[in-house]
Short mmCIF file of C-alpha atoms and ligand atoms in Angstrom, two decimals:
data_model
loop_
_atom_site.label_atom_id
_atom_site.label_comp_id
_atom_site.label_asym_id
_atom_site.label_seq_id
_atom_site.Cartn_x
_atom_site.Cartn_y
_atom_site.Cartn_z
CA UNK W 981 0.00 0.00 0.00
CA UNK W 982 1.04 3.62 -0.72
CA UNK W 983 1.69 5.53 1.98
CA UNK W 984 0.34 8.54 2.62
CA UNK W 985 1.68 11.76 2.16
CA UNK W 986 -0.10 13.48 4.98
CA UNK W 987 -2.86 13.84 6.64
CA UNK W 988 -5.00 16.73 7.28
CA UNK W 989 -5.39 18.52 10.68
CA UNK W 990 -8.11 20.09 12.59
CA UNK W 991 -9.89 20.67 9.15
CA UNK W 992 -13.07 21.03 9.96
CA UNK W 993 -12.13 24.15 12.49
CA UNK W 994 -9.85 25.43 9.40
CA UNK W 995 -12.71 25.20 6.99
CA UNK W 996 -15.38 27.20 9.45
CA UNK W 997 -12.81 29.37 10.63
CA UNK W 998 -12.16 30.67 6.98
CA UNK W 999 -16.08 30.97 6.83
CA UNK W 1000 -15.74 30.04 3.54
CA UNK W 1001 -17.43 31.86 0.39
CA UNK W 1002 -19.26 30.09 -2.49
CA UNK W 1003 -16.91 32.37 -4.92
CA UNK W 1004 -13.65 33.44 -2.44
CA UNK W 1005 -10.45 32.93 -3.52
CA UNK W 1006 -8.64 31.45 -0.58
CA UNK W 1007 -4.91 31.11 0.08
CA UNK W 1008 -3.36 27.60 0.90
CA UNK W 1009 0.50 28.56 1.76
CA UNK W 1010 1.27 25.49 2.95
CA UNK W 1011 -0.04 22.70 0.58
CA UNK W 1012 1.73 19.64 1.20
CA UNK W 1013 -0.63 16.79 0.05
CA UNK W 1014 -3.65 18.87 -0.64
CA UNK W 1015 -5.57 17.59 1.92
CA UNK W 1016 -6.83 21.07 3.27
CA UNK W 1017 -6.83 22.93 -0.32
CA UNK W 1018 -8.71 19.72 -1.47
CA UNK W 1019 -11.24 20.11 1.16
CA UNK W 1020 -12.17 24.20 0.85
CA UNK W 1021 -12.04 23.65 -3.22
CA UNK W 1022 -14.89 20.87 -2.22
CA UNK W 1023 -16.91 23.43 -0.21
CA UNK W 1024 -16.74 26.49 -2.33
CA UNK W 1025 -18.41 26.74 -6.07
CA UNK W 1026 -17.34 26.55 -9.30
CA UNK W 1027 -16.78 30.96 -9.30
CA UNK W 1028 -14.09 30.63 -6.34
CA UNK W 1029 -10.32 29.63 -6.34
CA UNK W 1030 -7.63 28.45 -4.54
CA UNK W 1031 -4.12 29.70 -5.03
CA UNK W 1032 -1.74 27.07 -3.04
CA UNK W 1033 1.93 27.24 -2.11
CA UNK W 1034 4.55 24.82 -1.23
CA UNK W 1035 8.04 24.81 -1.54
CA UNK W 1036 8.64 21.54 -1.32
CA UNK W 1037 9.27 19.83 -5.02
CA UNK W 1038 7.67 16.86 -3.69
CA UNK W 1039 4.12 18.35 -2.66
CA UNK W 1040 4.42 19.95 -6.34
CA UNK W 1041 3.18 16.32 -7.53
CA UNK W 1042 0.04 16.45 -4.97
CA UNK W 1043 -1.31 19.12 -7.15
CA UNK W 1044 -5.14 18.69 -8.07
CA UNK W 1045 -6.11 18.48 -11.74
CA UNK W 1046 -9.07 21.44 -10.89
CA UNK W 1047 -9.15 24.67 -13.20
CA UNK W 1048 -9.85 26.62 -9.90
CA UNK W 1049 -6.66 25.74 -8.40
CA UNK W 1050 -3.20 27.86 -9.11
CA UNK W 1051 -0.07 25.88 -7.68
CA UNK W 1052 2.79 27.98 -6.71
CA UNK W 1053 6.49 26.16 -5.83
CA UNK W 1054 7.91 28.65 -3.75
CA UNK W 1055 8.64 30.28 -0.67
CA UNK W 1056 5.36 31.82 1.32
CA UNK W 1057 7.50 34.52 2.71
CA UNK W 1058 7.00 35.14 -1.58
CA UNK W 1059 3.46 35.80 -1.15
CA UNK W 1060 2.34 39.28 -2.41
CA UNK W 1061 4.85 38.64 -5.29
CA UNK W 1062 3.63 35.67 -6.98
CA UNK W 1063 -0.35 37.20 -5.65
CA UNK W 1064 0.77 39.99 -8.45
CA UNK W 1065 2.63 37.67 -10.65
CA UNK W 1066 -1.13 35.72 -11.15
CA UNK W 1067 -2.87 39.50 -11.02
CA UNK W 1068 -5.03 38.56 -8.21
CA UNK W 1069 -5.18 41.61 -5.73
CA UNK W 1070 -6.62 40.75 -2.44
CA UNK W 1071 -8.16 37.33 -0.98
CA UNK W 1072 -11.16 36.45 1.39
CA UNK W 1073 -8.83 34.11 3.43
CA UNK W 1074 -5.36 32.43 3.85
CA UNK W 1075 -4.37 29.58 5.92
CA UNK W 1076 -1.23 28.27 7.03
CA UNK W 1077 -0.50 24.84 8.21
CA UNK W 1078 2.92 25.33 9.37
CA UNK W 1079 5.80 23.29 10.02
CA UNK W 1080 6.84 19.80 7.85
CA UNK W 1081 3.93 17.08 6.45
CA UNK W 1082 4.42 13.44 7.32
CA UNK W 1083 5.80 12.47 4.09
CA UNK W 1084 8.85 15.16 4.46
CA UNK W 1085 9.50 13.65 8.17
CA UNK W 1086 9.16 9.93 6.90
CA UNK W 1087 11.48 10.06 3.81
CA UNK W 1088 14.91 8.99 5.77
CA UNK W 1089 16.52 10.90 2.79
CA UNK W 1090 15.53 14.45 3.56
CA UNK W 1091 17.01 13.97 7.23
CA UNK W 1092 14.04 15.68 8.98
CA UNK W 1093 13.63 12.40 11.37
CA UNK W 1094 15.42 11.54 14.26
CA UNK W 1095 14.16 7.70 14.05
CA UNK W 1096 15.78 7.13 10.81
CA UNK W 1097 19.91 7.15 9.73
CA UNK W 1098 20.20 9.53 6.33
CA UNK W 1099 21.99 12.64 5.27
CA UNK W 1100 21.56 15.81 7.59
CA UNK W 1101 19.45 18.01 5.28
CA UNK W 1102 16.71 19.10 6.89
CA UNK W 1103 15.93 21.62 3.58
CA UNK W 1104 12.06 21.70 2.81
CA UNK W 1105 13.38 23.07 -0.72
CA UNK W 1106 15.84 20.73 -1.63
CA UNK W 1107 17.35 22.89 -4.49
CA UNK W 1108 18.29 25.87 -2.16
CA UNK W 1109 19.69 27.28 0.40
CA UNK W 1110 21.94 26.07 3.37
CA UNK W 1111 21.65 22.20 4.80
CA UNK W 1112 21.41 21.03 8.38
CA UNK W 1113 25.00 19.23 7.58
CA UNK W 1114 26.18 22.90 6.77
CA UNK W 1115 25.07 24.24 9.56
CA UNK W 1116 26.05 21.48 11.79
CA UNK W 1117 29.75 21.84 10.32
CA UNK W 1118 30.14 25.12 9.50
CA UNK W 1119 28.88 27.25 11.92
CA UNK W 1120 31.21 28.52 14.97
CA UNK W 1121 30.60 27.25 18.72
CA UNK W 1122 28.41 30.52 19.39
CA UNK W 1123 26.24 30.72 16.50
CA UNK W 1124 25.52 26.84 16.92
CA UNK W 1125 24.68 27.37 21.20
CA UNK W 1126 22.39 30.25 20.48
CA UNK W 1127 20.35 28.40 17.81
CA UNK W 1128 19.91 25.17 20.39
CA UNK W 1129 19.13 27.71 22.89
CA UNK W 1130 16.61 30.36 21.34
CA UNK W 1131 15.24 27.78 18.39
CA UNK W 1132 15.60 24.39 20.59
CA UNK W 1133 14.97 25.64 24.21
CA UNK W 1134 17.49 23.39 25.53
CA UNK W 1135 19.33 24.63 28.06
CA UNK W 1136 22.47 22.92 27.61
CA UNK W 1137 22.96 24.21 24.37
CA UNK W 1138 26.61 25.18 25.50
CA UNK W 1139 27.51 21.57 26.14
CA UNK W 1140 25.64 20.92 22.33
CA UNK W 1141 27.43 23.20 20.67
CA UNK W 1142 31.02 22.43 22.25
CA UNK W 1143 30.52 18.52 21.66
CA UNK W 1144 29.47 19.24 17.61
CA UNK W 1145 32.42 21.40 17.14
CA UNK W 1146 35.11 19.03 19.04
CA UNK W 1147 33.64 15.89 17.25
CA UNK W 1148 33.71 17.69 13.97
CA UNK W 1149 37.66 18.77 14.10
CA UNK W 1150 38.17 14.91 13.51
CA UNK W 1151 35.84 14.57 10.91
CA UNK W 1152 32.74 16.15 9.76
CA UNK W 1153 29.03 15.21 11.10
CA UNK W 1154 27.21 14.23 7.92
CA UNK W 1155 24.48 12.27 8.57
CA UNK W 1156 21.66 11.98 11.18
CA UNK W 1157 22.90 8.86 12.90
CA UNK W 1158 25.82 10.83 13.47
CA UNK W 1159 24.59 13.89 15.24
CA UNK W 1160 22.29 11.58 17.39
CA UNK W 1161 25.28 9.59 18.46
CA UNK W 1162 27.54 12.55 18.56
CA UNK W 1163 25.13 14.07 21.18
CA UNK W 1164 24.13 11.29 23.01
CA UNK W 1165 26.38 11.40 26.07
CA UNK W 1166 24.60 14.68 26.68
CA UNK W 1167 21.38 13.12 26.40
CA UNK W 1168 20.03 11.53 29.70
CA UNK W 1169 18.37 8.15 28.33
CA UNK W 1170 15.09 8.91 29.86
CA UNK W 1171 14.60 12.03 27.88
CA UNK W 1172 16.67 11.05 25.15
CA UNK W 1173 13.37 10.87 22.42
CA UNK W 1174 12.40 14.53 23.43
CA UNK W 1175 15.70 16.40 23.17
CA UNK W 1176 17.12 14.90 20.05
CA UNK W 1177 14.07 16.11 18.57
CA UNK W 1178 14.39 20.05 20.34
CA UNK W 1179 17.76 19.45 18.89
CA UNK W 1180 16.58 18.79 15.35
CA UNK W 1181 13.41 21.10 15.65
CA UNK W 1182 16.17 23.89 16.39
CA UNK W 1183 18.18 22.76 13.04
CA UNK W 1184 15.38 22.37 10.85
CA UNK W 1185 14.10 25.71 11.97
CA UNK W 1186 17.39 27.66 11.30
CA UNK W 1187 17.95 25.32 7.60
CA UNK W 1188 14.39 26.51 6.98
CA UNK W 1189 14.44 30.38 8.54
CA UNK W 1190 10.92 29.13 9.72
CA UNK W 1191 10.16 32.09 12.56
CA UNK W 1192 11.47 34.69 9.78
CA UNK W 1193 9.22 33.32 6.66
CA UNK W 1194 6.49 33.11 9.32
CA UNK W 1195 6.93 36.96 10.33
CA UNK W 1196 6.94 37.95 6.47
CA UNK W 1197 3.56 36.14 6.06
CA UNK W 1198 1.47 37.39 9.04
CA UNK W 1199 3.09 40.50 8.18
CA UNK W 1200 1.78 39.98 4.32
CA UNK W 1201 -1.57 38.84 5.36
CA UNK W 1202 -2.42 42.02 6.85
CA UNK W 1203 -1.94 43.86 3.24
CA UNK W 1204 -3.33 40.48 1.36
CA UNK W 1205 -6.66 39.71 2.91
CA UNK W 1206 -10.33 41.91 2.17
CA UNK W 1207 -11.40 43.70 5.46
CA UNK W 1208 -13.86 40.58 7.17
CA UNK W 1209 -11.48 38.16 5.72
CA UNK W 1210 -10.08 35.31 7.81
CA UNK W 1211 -6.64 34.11 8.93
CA UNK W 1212 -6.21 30.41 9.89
CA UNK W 1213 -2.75 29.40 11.22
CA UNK W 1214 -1.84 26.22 12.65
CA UNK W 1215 1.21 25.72 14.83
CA UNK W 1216 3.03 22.88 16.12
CA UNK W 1217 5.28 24.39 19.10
CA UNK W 1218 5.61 27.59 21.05
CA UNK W 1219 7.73 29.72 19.35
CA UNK W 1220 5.54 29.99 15.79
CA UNK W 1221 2.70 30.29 18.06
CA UNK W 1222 3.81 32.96 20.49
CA UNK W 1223 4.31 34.78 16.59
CA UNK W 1224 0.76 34.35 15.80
CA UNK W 1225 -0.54 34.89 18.76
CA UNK W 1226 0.94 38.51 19.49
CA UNK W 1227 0.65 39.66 15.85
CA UNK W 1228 -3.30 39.10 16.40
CA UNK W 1229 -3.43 40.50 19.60
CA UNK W 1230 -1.09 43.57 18.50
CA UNK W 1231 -0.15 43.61 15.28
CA UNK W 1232 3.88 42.92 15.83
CA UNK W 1233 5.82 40.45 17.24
CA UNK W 1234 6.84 41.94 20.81
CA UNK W 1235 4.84 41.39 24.04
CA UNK W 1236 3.38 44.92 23.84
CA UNK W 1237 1.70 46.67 20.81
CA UNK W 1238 3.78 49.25 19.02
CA UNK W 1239 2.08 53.00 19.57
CA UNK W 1240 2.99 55.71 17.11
CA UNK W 1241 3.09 59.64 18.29
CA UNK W 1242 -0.59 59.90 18.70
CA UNK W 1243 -0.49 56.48 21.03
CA UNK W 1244 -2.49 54.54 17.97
CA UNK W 1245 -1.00 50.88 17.48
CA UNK W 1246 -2.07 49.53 13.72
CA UNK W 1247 -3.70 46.27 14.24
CA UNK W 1248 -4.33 44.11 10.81
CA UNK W 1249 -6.94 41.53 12.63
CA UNK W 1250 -8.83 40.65 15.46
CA UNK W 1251 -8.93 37.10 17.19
CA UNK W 1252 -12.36 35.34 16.25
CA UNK W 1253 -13.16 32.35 19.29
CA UNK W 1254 -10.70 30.63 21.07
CA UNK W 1255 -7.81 28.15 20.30
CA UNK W 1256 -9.06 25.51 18.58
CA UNK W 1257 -7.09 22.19 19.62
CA UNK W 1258 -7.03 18.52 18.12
CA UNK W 1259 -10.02 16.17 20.09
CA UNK W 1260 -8.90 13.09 21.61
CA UNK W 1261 -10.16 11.08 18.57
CA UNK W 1262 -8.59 13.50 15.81
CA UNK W 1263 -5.10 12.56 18.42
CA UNK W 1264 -5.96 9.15 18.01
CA UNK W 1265 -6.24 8.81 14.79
CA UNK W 1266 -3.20 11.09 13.97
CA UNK W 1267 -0.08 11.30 16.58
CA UNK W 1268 0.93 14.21 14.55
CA UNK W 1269 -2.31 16.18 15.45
CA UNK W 1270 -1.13 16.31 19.32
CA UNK W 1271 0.76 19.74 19.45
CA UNK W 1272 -1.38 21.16 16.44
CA UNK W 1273 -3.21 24.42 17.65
CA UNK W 1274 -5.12 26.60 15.20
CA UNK W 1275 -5.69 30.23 15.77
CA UNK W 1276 -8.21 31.91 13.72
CA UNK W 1277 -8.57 36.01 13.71
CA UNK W 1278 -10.87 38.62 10.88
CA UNK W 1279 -9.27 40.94 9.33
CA UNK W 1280 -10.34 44.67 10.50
C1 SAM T 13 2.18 20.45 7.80
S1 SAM T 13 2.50 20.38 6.11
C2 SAM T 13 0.97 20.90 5.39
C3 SAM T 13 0.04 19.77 5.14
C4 SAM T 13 -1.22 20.15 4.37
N1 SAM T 13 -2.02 21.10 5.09
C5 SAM T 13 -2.04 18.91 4.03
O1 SAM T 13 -3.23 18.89 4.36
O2 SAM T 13 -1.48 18.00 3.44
C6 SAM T 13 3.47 21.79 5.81
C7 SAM T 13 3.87 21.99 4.36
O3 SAM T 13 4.22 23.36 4.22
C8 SAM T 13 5.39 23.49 3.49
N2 SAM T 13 6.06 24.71 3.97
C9 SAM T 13 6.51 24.97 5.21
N3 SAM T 13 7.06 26.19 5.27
C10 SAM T 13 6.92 26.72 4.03
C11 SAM T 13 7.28 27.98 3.46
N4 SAM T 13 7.93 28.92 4.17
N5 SAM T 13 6.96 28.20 2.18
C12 SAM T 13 6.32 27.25 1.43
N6 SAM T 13 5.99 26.04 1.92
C13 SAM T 13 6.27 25.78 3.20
C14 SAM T 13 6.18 22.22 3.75
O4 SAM T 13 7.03 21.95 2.66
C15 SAM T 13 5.07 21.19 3.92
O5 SAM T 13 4.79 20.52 2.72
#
């Protein structure tokens, strides 16, 4: 049997929290198999359209055969470029499904997984940018400790960061087994399953510049979406949701809103019901679901 690619998350709290139009056009950024674009290109009609991104060659060959549909393989932090590029001007609602799908963490190749031995990648675009293997041997002792610390929240990220760079003067780290086995002295056994993945959630997020192509979309959003429009995000750990969180609540990233002279703040969107979070059953049925929450806000 075929595995699959991945499986959809809280999508019936997506779908309602877009409020979906018969003829919207709606903004997937984060495709992956298709499973949520599939599902609002079921609900509107035949005058709407969906305008998906992913930047992941492999989710390229999910895309639907469905004139309504416009596939974009790039970047979302690219947004408002490639919205021109297709002439389409402003949207009734985007949503964002952050993070890596199943089939990106199960391919031992793409060295996203800390379960399986392959190369230390970690790229969600394969054809671009830096790997985790660079990263791993390339940056210095500093840069290495502040990514464990600020991106992994591990608290020895000192120790981490010493350990990669003495094992690495005898010979570079290049694939996952390596790191893991590099790092396990550091890792007490008992917790051993939950740091190596901080440690490889802090990689993948510095390979990927996750919490800076997040910051460009919410950012984006606010100029994208038509005042009543809706904002769907899903996030898998603290750090993207702390993002989404404080830009709905004050329209930048810091704990307080930003005032101009007159003592104004500029706020894009307002929060629309609470967090929505996975049920025991959707948990059940998906392990993947369990840190999933979706925040949903209108655009003012
Ligand atoms: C959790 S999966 C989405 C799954 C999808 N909702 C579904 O139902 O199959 C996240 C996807 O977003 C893509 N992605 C993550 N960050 C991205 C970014 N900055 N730009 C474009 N695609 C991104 C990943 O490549 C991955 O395929």
């Amino acid at each position: 049997m075929m595995r699959m690619y991945h499986k959809p998350v809280l999508l019936d709290a997506c779908l309602e929290g877009l409020a979906l139009k018969e003829s919207g056009t709606y903004i997937d950024v984060t495709f992956g198999g298709g499973g949520h674009t599939k599902a609002i290109l079921d609900a509107i009609g035949s005058g709407g359209k969906v305008i998906a991104f992913d930047q992941d060659e492999d989710a390229a060959e999910n895309s639907l055969d469905d004139d309504r549909l416009i596939f974009v393989h790039q970047n979302f932090s690219f947004l408002q470029r490639f919205l021109r590029f297709h002439k389409i001007d402003k949207v009734d609602g985007i949503l964002a499904d952050l993070g890596v799908s199943s089939h990106q963490i199960d391919t031992p190749e793409r060295g996203f997984s800390t379960r399986f031995d392959g190369p230390l990648d970690m790229r969600m675009n394969s054809s671009e940018g830096v790997s985790a293997r660079d990263v791993v041997n390339t940056y210095t002792k500093e840069q290495l400790s502040e990514i464990f610390y600020q991106y992994g929240e591990l608290t020895n990220a000192r120790k981490i960061a010493l350990r990669i760079v003495e094992q690495r003067s005898h010979k570079p780290i290049e694939t996952t087994l390596e790191l893991t086995e590099t790092l396990s002295p550091l890792v007490p056994v008992k917790i051993k399953h939950k740091m190596m993945a901080q440690i490889f959630q802090a990689l993948r997020i510095e390979v990927n510049q996750e919490l800076e192509a997040l910051k460009s979309l919410l950012e984006q959003s606010g100029e994208v979406i038509k005042s009543n429009g809706r904002l769907c995000v899903i996030s898998y750990h603290s750090l993207e949701d702390r993002l989404v969180k404080r830009f709905i609540q004050h329209g930048c990233f810091d704990s307080e809103p930003v005032k101009d002279e007159f003592g104004h703040s500029h706020k894009p969107f307002k929060k629309v019901g609470q967090l929505a979070l996975p049920s025991e059953t959707e948990i059940k049925k998906n392990k993947r679901a369990r840190s999933a929450k979706l925040r949903i806000a209108e655009k003012i």
